[in-house]
Coordinates of N, CA and C and ligand atoms in Angstrom, one line a residue:
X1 N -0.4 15.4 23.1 CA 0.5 15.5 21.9 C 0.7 14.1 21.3
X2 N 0.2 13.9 20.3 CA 0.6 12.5 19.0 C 1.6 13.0 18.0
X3 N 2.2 11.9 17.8 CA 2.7 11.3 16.7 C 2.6 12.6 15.5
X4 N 1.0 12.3 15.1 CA 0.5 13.2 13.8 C 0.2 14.8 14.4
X5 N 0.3 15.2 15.7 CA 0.5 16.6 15.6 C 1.6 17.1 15.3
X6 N 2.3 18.5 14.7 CA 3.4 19.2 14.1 C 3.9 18.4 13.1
X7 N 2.9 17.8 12.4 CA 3.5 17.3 11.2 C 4.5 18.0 9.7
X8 N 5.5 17.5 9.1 CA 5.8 18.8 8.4 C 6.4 17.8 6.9
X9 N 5.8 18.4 6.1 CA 5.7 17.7 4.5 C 7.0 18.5 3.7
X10 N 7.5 17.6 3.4 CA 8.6 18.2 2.6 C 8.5 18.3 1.1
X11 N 8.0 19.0 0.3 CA 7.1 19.2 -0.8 C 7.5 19.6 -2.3
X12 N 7.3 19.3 -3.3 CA 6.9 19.9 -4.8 C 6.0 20.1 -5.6
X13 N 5.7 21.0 -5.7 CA 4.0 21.0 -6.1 C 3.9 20.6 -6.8
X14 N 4.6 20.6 -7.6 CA 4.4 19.6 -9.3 C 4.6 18.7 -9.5
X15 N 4.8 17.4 -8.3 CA 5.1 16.5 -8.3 C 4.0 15.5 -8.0
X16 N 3.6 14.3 -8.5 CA 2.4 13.9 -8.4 C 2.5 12.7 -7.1
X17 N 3.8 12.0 -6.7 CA 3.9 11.6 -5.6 C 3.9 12.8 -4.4
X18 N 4.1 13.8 -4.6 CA 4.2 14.4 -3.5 C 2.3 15.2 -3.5
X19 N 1.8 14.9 -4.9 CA 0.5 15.1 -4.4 C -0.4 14.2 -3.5
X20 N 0.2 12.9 -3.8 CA -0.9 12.1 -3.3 C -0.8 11.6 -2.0
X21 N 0.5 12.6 -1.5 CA 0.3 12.7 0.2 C -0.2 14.0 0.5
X22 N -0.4 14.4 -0.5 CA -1.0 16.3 0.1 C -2.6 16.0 -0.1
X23 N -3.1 15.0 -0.7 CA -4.6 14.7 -1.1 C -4.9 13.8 0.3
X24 N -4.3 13.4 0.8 CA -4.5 12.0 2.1 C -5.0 13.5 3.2
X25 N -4.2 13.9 3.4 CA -3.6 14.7 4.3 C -5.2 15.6 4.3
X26 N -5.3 16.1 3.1 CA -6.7 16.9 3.0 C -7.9 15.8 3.4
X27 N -8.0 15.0 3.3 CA -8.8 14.0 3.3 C -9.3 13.5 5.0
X28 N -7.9 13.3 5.3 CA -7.6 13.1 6.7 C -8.1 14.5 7.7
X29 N -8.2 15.5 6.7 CA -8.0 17.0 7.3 C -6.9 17.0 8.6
X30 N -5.5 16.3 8.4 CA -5.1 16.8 9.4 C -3.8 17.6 8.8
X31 N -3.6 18.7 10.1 CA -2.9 19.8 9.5 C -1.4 19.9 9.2
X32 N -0.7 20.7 8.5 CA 1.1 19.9 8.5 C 1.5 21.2 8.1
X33 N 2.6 21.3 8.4 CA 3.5 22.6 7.3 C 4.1 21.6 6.4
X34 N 3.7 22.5 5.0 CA 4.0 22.1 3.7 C 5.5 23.2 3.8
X35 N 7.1 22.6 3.6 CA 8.3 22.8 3.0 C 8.5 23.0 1.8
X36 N 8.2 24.3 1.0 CA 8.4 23.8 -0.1 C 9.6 23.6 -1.0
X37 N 10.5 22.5 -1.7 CA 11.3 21.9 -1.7 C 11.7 22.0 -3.7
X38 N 12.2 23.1 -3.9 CA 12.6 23.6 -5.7 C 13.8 22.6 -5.5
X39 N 13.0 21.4 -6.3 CA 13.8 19.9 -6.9 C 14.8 20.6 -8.2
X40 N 14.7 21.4 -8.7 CA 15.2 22.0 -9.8 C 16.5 23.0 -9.8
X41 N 16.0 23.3 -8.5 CA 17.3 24.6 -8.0 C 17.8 23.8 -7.0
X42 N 18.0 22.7 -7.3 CA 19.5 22.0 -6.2 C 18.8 21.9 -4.7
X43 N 17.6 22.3 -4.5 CA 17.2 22.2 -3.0 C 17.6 20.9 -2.3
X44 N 17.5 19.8 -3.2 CA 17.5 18.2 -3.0 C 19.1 17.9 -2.9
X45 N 19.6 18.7 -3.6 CA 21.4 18.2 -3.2 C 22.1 18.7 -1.9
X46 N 21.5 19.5 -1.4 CA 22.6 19.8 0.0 C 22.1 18.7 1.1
X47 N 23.7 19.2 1.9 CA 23.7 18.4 2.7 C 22.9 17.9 3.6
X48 N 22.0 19.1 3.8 CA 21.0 19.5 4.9 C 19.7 18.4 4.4
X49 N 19.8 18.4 3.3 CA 18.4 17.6 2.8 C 19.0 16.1 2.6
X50 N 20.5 15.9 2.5 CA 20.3 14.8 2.5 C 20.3 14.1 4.1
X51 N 20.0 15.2 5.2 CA 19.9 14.3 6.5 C 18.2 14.4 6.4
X52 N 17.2 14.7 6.0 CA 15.9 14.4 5.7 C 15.9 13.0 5.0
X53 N 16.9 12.9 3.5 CA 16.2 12.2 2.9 C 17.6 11.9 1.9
X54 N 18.4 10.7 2.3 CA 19.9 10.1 1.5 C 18.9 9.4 -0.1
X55 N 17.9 9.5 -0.1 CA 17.9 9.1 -1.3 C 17.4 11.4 -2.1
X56 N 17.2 12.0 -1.4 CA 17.2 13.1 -2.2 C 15.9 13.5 -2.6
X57 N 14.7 12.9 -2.8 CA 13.5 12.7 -3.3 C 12.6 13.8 -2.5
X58 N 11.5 14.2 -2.9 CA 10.0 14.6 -2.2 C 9.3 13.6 -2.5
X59 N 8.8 13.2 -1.7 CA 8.1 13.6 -0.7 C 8.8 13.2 0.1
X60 N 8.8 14.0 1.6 CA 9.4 13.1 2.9 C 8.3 14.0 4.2
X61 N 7.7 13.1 4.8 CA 7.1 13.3 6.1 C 7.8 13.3 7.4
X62 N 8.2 14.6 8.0 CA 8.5 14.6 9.3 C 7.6 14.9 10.3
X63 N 7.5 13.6 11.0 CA 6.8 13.3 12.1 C 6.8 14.3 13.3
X64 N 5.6 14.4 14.4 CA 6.0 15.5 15.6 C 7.0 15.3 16.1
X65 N 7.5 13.9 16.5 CA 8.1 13.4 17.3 C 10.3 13.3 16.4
X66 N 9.8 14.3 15.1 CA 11.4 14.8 14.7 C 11.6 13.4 13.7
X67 N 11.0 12.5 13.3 CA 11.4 11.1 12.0 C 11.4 11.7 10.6
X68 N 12.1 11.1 10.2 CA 11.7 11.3 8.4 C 11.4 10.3 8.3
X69 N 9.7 10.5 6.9 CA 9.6 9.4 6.4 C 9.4 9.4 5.3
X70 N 10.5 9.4 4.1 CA 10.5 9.2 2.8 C 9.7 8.2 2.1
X71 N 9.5 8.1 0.4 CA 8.5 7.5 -0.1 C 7.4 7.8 0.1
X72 N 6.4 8.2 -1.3 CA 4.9 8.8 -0.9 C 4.5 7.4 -0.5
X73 N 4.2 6.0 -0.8 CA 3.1 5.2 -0.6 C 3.5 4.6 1.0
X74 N 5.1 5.0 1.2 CA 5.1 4.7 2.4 C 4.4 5.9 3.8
X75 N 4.2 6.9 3.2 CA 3.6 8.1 3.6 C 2.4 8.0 3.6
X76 N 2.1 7.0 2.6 CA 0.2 6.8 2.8 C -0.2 5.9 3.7
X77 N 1.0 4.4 3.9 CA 0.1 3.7 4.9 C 0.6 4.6 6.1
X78 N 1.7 5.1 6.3 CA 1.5 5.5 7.5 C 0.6 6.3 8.2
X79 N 0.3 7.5 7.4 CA -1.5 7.9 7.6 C -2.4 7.4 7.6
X80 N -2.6 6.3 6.9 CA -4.0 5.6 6.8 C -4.3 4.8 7.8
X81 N -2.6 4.3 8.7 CA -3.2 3.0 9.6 C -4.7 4.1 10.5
X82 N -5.1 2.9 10.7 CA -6.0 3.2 11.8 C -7.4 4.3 11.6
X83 N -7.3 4.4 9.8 CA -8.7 5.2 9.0 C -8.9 4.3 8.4
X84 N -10.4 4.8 7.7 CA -11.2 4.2 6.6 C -10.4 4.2 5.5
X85 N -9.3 4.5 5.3 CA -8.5 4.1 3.8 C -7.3 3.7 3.4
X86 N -7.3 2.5 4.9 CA -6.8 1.2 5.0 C -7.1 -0.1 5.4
X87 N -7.4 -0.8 5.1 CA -8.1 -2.1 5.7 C -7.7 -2.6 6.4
X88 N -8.4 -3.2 7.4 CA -7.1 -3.9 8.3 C -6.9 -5.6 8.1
X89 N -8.2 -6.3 7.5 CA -8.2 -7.5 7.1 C -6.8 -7.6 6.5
X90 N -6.0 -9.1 6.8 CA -5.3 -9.1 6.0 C -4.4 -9.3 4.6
X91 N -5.7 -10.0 4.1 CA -6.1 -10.0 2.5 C -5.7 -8.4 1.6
X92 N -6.8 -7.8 2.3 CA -7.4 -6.7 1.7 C -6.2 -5.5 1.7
X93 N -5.2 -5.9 3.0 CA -4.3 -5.0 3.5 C -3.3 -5.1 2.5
X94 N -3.2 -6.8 1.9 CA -2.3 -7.3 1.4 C -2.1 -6.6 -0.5
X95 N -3.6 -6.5 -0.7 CA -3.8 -6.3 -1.8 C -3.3 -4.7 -1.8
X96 N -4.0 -3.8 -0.7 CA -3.8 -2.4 -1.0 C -2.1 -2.4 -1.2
X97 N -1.5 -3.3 -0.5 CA 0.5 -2.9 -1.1 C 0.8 -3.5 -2.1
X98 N 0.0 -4.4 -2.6 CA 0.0 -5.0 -4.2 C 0.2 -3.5 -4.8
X99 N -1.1 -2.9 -4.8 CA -1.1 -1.8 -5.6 C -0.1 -0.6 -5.3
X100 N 0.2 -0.2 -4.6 CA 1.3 0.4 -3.9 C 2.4 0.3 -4.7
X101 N 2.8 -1.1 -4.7 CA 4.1 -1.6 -5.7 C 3.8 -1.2 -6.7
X102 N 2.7 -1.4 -7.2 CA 2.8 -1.4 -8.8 C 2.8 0.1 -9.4
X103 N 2.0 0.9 -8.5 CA 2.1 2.4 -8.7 C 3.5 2.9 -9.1
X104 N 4.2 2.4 -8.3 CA 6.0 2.7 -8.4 C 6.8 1.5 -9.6
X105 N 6.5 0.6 -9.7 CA 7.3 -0.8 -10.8 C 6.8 0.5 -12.3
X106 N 5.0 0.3 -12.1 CA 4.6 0.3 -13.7 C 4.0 1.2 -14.3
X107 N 3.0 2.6 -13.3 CA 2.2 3.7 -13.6 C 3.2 4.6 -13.2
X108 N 4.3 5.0 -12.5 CA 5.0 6.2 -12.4 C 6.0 5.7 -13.6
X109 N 6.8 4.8 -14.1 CA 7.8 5.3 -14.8 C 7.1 5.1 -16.3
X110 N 5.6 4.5 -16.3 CA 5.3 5.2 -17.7 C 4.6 6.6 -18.1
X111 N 3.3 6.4 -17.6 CA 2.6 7.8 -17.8 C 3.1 9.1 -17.1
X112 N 3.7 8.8 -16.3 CA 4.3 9.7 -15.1 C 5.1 10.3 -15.7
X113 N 6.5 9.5 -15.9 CA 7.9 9.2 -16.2 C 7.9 10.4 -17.7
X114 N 6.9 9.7 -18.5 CA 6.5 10.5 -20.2 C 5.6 11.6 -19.9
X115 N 5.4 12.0 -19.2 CA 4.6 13.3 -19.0 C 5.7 14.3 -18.3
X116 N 6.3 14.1 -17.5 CA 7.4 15.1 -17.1 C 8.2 14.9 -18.2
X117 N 8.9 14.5 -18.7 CA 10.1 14.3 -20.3 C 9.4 15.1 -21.4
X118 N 8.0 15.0 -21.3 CA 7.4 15.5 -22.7 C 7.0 17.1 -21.9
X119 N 6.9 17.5 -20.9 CA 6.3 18.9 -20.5 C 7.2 19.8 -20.3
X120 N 8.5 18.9 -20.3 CA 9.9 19.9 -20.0 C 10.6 19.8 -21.0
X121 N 10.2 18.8 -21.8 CA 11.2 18.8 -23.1 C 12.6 18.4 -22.8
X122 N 12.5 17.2 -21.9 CA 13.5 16.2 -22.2 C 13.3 14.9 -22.8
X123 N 12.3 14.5 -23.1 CA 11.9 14.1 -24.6 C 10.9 14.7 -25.6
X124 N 11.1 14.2 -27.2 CA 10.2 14.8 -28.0 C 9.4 13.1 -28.1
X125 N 8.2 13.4 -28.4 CA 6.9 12.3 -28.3 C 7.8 11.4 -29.3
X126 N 8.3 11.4 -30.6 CA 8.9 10.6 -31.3 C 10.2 9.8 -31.0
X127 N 10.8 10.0 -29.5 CA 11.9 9.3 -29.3 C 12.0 8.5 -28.5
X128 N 12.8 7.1 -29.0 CA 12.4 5.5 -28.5 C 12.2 5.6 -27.1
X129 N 12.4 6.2 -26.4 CA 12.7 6.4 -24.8 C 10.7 6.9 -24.3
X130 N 10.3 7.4 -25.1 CA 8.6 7.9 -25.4 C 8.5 6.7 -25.6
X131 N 8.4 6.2 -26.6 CA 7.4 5.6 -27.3 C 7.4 4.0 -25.9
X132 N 8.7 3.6 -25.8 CA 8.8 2.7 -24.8 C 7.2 2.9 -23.5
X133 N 8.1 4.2 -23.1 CA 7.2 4.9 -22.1 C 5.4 4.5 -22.5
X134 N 5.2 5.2 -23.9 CA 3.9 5.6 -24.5 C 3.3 4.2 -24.3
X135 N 3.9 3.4 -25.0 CA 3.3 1.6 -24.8 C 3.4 1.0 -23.7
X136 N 4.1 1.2 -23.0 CA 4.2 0.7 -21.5 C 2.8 1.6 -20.7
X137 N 2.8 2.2 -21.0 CA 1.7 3.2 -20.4 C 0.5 2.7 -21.2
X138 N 0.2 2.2 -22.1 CA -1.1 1.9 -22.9 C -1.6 0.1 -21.8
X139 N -0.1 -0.9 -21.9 CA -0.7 -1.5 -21.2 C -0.8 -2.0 -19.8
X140 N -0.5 -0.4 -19.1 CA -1.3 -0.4 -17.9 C -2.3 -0.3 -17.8
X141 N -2.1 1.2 -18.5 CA -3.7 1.5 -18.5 C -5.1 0.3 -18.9
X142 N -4.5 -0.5 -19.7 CA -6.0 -1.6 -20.0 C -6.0 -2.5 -19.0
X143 N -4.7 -2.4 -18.2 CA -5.2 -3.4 -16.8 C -5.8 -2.9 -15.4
X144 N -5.8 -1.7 -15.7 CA -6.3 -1.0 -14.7 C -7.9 -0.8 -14.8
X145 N -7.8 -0.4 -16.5 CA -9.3 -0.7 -16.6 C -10.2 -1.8 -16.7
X146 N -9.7 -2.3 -17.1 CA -10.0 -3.9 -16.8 C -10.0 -4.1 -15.2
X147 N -9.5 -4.3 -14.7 CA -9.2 -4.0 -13.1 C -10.9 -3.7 -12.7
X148 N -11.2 -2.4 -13.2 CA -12.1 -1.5 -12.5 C -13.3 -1.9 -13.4
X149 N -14.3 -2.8 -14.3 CA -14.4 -3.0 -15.0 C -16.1 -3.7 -13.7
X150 N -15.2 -4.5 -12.7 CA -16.2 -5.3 -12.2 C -16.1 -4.7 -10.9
X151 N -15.1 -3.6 -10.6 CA -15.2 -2.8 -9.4 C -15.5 -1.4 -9.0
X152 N -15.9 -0.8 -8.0 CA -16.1 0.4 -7.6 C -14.5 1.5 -7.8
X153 N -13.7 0.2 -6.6 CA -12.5 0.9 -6.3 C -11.6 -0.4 -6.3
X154 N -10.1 0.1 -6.2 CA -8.9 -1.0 -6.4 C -8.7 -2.2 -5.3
X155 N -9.8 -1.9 -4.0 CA -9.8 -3.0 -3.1 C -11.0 -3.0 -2.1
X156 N -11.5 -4.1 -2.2 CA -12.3 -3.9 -1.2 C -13.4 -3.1 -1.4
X157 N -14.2 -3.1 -2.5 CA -15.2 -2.3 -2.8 C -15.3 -0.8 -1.8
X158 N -14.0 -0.6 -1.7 CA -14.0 1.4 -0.9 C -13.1 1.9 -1.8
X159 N -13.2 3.3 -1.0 CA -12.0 4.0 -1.8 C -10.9 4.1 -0.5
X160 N -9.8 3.4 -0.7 CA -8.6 3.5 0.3 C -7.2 4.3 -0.3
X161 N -5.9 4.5 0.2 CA -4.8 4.3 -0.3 C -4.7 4.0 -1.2
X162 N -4.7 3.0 -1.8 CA -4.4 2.2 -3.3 C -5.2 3.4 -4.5
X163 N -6.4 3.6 -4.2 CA -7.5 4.6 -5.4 C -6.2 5.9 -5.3
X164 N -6.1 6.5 -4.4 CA -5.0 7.6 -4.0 C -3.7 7.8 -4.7
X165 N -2.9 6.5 -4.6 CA -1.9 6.2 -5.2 C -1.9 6.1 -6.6
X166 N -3.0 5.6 -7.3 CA -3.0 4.9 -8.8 C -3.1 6.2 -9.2
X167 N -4.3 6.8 -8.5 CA -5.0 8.2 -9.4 C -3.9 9.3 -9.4
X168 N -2.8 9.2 -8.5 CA -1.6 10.6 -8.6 C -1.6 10.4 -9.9
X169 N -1.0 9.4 -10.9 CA -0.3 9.9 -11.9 C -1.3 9.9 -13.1
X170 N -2.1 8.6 -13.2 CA -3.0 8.5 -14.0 C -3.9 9.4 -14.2
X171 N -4.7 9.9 -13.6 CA -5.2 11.4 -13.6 C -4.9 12.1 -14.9
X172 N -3.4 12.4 -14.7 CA -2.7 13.1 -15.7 C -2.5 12.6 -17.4
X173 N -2.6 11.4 -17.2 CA -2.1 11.0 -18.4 C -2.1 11.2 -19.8
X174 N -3.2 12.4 -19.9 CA -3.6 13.0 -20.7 C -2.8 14.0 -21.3
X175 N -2.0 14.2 -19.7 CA -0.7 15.4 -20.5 C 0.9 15.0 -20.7
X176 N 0.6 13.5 -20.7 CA 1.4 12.5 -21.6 C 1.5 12.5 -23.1
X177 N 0.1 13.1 -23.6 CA -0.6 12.8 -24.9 C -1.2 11.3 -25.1
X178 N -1.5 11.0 -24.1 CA -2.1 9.5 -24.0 C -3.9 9.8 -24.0
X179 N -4.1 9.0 -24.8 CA -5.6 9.2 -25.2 C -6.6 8.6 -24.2
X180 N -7.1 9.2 -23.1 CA -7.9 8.4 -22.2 C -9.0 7.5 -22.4
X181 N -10.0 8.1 -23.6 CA -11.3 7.8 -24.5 C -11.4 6.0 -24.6
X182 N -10.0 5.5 -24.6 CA -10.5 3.6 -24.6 C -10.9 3.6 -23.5
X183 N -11.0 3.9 -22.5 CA -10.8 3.3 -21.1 C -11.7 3.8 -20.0
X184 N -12.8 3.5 -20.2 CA -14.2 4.2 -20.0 C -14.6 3.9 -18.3
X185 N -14.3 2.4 -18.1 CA -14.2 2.0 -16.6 C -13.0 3.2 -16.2
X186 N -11.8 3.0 -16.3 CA -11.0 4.4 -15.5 C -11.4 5.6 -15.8
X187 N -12.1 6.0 -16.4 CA -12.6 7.8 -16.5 C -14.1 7.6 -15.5
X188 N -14.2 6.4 -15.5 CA -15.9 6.2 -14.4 C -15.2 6.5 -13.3
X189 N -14.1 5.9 -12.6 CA -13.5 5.3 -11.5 C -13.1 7.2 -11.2
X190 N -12.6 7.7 -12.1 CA -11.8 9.0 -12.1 C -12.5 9.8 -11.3
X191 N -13.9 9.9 -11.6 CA -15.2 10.1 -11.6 C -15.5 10.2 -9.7
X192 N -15.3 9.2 -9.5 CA -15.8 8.1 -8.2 C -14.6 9.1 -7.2
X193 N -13.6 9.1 -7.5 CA -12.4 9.4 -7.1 C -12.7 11.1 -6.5
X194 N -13.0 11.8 -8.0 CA -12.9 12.7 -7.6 C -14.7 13.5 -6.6
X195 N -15.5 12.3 -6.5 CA -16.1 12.8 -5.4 C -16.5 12.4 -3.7
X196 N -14.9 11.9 -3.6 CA -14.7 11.6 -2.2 C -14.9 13.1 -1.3
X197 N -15.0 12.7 0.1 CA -14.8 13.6 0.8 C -13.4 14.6 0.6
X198 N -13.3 15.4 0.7 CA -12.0 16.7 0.4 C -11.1 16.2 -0.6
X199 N -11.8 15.7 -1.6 CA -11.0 15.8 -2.6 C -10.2 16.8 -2.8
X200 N -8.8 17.1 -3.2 CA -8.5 18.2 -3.9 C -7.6 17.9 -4.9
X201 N -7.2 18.8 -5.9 CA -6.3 18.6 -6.9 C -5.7 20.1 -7.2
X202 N -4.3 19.7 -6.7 CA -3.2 21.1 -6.5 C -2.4 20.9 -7.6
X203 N -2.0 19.9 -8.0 CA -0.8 19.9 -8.8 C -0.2 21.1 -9.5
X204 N 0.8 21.5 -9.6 CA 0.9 22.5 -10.0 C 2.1 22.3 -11.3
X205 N 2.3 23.2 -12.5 CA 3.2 23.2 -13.3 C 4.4 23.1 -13.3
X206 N 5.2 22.2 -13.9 CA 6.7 22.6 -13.6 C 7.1 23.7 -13.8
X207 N 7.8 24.1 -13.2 CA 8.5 25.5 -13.6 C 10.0 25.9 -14.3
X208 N 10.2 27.2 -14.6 CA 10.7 26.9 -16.1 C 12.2 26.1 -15.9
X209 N 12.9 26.3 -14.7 CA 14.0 25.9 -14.3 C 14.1 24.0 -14.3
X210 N 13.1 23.3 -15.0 CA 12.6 21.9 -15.0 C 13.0 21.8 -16.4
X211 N 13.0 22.5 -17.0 CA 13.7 22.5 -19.0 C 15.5 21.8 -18.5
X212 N 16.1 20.9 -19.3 CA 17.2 20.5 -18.9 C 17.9 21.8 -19.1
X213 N 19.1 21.6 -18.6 CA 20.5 22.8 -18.7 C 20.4 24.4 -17.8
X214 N 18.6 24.0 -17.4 CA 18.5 25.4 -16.9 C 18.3 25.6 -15.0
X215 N 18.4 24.4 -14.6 CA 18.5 24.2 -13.1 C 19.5 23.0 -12.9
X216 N 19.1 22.7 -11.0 CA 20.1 21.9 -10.9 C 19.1 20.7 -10.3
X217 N 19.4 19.3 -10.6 CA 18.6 18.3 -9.5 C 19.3 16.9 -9.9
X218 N 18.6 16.3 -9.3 CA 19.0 14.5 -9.6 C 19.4 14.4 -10.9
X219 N 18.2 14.9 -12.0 CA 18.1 15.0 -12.8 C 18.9 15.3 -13.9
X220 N 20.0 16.3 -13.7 CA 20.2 17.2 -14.7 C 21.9 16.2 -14.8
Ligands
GSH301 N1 9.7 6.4 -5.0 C1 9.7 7.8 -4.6 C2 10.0 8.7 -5.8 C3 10.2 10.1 -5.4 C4 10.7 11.0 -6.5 O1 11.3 10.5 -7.5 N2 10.4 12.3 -6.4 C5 10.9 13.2 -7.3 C6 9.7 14.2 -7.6 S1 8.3 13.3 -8.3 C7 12.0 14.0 -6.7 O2 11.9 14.5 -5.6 N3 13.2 14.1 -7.4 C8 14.3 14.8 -6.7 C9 15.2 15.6 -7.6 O3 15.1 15.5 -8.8 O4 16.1 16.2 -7.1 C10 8.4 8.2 -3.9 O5 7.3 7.6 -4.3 O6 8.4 9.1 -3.0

């Protein structure tokens, strides 16, 4: 018995951090019970969830051995030590949490951030709180492409963690209303991405209790 046997994911399907520990996991092929965790119907405010997780959030990994481990990218190195889609050099290691960080500072609260506001209609595309979003999200995206311009993947010419991380939200960005078409290196890379071994892509819709006033979460 390890560590990574009886693993158990504490989950939202529509969540794109909480996908890109469900895409490792497939990847890894190792097996876990998926919790599934309705962010919208208050699941995240009892008390019971906040001994999983005092910040309240999905994703959280409980380990065989009974740990919680909240934060997706902290969920990723912790799976990845010791696979092909973490480096152990320490440059290369160094870079994959570069990107890590920045997935969480600069690609989740733009493209991310403006894609749930605009699909649940807690914002309309024309309000300053968008458009911030919309432009903050334009110039990621050209440094990412740019980024990927003279590379295969985000480190270390593989696909590790870091490719995993960037691609949860960016992927989507499309249902930001963000126009992917400049950015030809990230639709190549998208490409690259999506024909790793066990790829998959679950994401699933918010649902309708995700409209403000009509469920309960952090959120509301
Ligand atoms: N930095 C955290 C962010 C997690 C987060 O914000 N998760 C959202 C879903 S994407 C959530 O669970 N919100 C809880 C709630 O609204 O009750 C991570 O990467 O895991």
């Amino acid at each position: 018995m390890t560590e990574q046997d009886g693993l158990r994911m504490y989950d939202y399907s529509a969540s794109c951090n909480c996908y890109k520990v469900r895409l490792l996991l497939a990847q890894l092929r190792l097996p876990y019970e998926r919790v599934p965790i309705d962010i919208f119907d208050g699941e995240t405010l009892t008390d019971e969830y906040a001994r999983v997780n005092p910040s309240r959030t999905t994703p959280v990994l409980e380990t065989g051995d009974g740990r919680y481990l909240p934060e997706s990218n902290a969920i990723l190195l912790y799976l990845a030590k010791g696979t092909p889609y973490l480096p152990d050099e320490a440059f290369e290691l160094a870079e994959v949490v570069r990107w890590l960080l920045y997935e969480q500072t600069d690609v989740v609260p733009t493209m991310g951030g403006l894609r749930f506001r605009l699909l649940v209609g807690r914002l309309k595309p024309s309000d300053p709180d968008a458009i911030r979003r919309r432009e903050g999200a334009a110039d990621v995206l050209r440094l990412l492409d740019d980024h990927l311009a003279s590379r295969d993947f985000f480190v270390g010419g593989r696909y590790t963690i870091a490719d995993i991380a960037v691609y949860g939200y960016s992927h989507l960005a499309h249902e930001a209303g963000i126009d992917i078409q400049p950015y030809p290196d990230l639709r190549a890379w998208f490409e690259r991405v999506e024909q790793q071994p066990g790829y998959i892509e679950d994401v699933e819709p918010y649902g309708a209790n995700a409209v403000p006033g009509a469920g309960r979460s952090l959120y509301d």
